[in-house]
mmCIF file of C-alpha atoms in Angstrom:
data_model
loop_
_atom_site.group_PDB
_atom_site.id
_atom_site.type_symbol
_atom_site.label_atom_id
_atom_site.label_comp_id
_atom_site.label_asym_id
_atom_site.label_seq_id
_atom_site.Cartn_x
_atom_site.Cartn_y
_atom_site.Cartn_z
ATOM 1 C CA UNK I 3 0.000 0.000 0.000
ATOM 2 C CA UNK I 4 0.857 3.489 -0.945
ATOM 3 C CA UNK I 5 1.058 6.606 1.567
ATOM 4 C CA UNK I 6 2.578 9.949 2.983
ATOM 5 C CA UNK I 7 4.126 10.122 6.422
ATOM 6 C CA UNK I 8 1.605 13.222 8.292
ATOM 7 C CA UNK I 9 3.776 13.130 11.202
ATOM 8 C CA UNK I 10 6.776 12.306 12.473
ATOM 9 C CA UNK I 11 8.305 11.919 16.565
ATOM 10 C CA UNK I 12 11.997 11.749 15.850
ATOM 11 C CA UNK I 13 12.754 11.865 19.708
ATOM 12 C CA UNK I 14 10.502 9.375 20.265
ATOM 13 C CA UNK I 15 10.910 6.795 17.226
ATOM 14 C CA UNK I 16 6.869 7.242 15.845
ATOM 15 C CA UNK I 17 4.971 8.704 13.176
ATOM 16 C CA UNK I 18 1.869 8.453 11.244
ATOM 17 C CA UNK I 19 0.945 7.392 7.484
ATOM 18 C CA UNK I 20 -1.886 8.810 5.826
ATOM 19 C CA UNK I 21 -2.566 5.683 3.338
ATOM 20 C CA UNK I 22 -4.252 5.715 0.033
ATOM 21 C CA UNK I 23 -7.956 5.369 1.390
ATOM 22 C CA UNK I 24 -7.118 8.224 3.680
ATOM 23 C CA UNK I 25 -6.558 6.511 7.056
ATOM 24 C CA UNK I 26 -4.052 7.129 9.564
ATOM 25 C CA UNK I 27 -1.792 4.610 10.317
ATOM 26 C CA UNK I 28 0.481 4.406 13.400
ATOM 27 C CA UNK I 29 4.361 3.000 12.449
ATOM 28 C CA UNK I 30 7.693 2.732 14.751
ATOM 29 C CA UNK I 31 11.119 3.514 13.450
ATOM 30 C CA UNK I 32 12.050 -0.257 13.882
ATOM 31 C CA UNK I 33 9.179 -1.200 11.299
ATOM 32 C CA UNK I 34 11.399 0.828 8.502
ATOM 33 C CA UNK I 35 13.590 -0.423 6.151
ATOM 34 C CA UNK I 36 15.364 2.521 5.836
ATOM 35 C CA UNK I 37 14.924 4.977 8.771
ATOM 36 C CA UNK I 38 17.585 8.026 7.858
ATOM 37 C CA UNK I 39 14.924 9.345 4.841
ATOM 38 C CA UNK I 40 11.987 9.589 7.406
ATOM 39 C CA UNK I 41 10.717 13.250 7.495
ATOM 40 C CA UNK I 42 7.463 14.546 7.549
ATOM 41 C CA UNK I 43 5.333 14.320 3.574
ATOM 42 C CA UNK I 44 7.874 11.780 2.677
ATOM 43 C CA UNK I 45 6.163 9.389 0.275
ATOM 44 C CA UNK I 46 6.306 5.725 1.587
ATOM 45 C CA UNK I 47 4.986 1.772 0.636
ATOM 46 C CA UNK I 48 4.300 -0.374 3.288
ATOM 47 C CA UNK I 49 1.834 -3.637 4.374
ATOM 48 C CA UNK I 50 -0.970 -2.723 6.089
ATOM 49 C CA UNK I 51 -2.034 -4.330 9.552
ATOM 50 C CA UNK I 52 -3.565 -3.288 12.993
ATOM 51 C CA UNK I 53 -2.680 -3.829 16.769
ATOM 52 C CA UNK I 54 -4.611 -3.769 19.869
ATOM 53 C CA UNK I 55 -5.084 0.775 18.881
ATOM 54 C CA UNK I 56 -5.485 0.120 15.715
ATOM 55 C CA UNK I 57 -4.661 0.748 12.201
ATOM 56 C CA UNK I 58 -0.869 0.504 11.871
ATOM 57 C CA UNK I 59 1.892 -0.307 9.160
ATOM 58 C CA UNK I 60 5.242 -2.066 8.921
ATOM 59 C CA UNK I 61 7.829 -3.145 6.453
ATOM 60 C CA UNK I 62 7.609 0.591 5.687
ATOM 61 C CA UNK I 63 9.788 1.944 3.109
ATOM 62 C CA UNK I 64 10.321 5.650 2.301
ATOM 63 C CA UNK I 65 10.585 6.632 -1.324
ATOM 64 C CA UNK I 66 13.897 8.640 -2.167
ATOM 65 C CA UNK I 67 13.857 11.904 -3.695
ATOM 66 C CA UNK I 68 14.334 12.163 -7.021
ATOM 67 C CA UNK I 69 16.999 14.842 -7.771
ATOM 68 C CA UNK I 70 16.115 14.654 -11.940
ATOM 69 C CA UNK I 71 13.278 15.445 -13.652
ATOM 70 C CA UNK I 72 12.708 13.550 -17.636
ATOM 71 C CA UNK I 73 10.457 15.580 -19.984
ATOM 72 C CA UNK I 74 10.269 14.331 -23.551
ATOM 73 C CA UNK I 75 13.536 12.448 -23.449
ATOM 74 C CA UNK I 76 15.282 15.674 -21.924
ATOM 75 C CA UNK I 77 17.007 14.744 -18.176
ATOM 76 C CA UNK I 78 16.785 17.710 -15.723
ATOM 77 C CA UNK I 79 18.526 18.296 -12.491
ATOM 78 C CA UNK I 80 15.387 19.642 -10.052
ATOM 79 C CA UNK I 81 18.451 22.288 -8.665
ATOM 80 C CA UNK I 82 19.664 23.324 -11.509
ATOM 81 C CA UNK I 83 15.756 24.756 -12.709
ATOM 82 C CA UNK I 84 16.266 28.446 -12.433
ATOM 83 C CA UNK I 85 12.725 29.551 -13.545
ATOM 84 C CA UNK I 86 9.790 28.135 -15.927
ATOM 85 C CA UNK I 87 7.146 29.867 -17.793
ATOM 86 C CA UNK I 88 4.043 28.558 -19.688
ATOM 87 C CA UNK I 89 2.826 30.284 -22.457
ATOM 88 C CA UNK I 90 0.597 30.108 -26.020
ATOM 89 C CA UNK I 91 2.269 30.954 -29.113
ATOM 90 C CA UNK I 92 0.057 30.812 -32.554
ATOM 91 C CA UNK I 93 1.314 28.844 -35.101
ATOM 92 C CA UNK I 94 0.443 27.022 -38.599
ATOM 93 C CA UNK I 95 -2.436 24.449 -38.004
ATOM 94 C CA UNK I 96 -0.237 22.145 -40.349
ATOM 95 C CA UNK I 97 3.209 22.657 -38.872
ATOM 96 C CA UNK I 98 5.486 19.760 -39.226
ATOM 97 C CA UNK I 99 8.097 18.128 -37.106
ATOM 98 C CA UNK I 100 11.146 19.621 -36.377
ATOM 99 C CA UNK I 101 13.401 17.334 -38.359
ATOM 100 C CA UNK I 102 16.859 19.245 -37.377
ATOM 101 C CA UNK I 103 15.521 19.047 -33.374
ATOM 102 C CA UNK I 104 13.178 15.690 -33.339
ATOM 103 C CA UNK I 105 11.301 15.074 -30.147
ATOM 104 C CA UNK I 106 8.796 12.497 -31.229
ATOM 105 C CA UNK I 107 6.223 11.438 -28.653
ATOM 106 C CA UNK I 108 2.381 10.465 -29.277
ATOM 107 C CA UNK I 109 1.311 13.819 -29.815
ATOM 108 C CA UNK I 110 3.410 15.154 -32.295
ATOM 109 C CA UNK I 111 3.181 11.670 -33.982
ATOM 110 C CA UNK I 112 -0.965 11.837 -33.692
ATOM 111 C CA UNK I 113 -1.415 15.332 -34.595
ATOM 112 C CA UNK I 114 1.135 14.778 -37.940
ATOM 113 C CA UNK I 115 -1.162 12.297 -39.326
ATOM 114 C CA UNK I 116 -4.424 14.346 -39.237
ATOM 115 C CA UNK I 117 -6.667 14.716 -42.464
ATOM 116 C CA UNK I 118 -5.103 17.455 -44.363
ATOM 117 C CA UNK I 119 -8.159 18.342 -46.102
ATOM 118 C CA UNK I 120 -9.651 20.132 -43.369
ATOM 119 C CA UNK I 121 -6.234 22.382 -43.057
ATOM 120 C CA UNK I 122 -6.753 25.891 -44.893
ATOM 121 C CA UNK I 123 -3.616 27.325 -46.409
ATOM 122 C CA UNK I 124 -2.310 29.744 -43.406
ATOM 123 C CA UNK I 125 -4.922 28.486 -40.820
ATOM 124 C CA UNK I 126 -3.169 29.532 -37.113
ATOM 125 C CA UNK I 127 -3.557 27.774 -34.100
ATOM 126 C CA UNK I 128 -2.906 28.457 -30.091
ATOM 127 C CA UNK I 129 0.046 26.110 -28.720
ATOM 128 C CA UNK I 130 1.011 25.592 -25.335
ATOM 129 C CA UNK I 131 4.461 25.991 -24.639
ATOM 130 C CA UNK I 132 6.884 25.707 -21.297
ATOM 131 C CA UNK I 133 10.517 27.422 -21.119
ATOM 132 C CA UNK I 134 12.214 25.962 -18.805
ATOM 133 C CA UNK I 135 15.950 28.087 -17.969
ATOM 134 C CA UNK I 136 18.457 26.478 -16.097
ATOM 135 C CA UNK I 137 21.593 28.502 -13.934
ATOM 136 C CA UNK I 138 24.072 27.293 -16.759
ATOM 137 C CA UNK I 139 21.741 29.725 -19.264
ATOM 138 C CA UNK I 140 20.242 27.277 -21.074
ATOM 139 C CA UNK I 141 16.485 27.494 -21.833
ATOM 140 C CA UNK I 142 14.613 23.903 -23.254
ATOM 141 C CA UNK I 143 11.310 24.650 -24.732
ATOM 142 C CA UNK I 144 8.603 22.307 -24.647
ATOM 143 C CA UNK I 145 5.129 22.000 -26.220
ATOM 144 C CA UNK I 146 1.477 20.798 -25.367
ATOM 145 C CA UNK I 147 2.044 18.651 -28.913
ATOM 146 C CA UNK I 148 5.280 16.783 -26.366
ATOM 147 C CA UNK I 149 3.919 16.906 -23.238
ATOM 148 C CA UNK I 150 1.516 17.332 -20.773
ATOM 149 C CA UNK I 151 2.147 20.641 -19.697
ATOM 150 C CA UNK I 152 0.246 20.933 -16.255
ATOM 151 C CA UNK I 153 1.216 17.606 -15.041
ATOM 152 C CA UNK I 154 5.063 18.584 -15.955
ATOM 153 C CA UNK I 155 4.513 21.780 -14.383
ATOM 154 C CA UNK I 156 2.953 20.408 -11.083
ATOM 155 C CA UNK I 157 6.469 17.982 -10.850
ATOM 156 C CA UNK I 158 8.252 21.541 -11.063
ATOM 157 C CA UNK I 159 6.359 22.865 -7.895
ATOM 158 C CA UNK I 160 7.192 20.294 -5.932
#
């Protein structure tokens, strides 16, 4: 089972895991497999089970960080993200992939094969597009055709 550690008694070797249903469980330090990446919202599998108070957890195990982040074949380093921005450019209804800078995913595959007989000559359409600059000046540029821009920008929040 899946869940996020609400709180965490470092003095006193306890916590609780809010699982996937939304109960509380009750867990001790000695119940986890690796005990030095407990902290509070840490994101964490385990076996459910009860005792005589109730809902508790062991064989707990608390997901590591990730320190990357992978957008359409791209690898990021979460630290080295100096800013992002989202924003809608208009462009032609029938461009084409970039063949000099090819990121091919679903999208861009799906949305090159549409009927072109319902394309006007010079027909313009809104695309969604996220800059993302990095401290070594470098700014990757993604678009709604690649990815799925609010669920990439959520990971950025984080």
């Amino acid at each position: 089972m899946n869940g996020t550690i609400t709180t965490w008694f470092k003095d006193k070797g306890f916590g609780f895991i809010k699982d996937e249903n939304g109960d509380n469980r009750y867990f001790h330090v000695i119940k986890v497999a690796n005990p030095d990446l407990i902290k509070k919202d840490a994101v964490v599998t385990f076996e459910p089970t009860t005792n005589s108070k109730g809902l508790s957890a062991y064989a707990v195990k608390v997901a590591p960080e990730s320190k990357y982040l992978f957008i359409a074949g791209e690898r990021l380093k979460l630290t080295a993200i100096k800013s992002y921005v989202v924003f809608s450019e208009e462009v032609p209804v029938d461009a084409r992939i970039d063949k000099e800078n090819p990121v091919l995913s679903v999208g861009v595959l799906m949305s090159s094969i549409r009927p072109k007989s319902s394309v006007k000559p010079g027909e313009m359409r809104s695309l969604k597009k996220l800059a993302i600059t990095t401290f070594q000046g470098a700014t990757l540029i993604f678009t709604a055709d690649e990815i799925d821009i609010d669920a990439t920008v959520k990971l950025l929040k984080v």
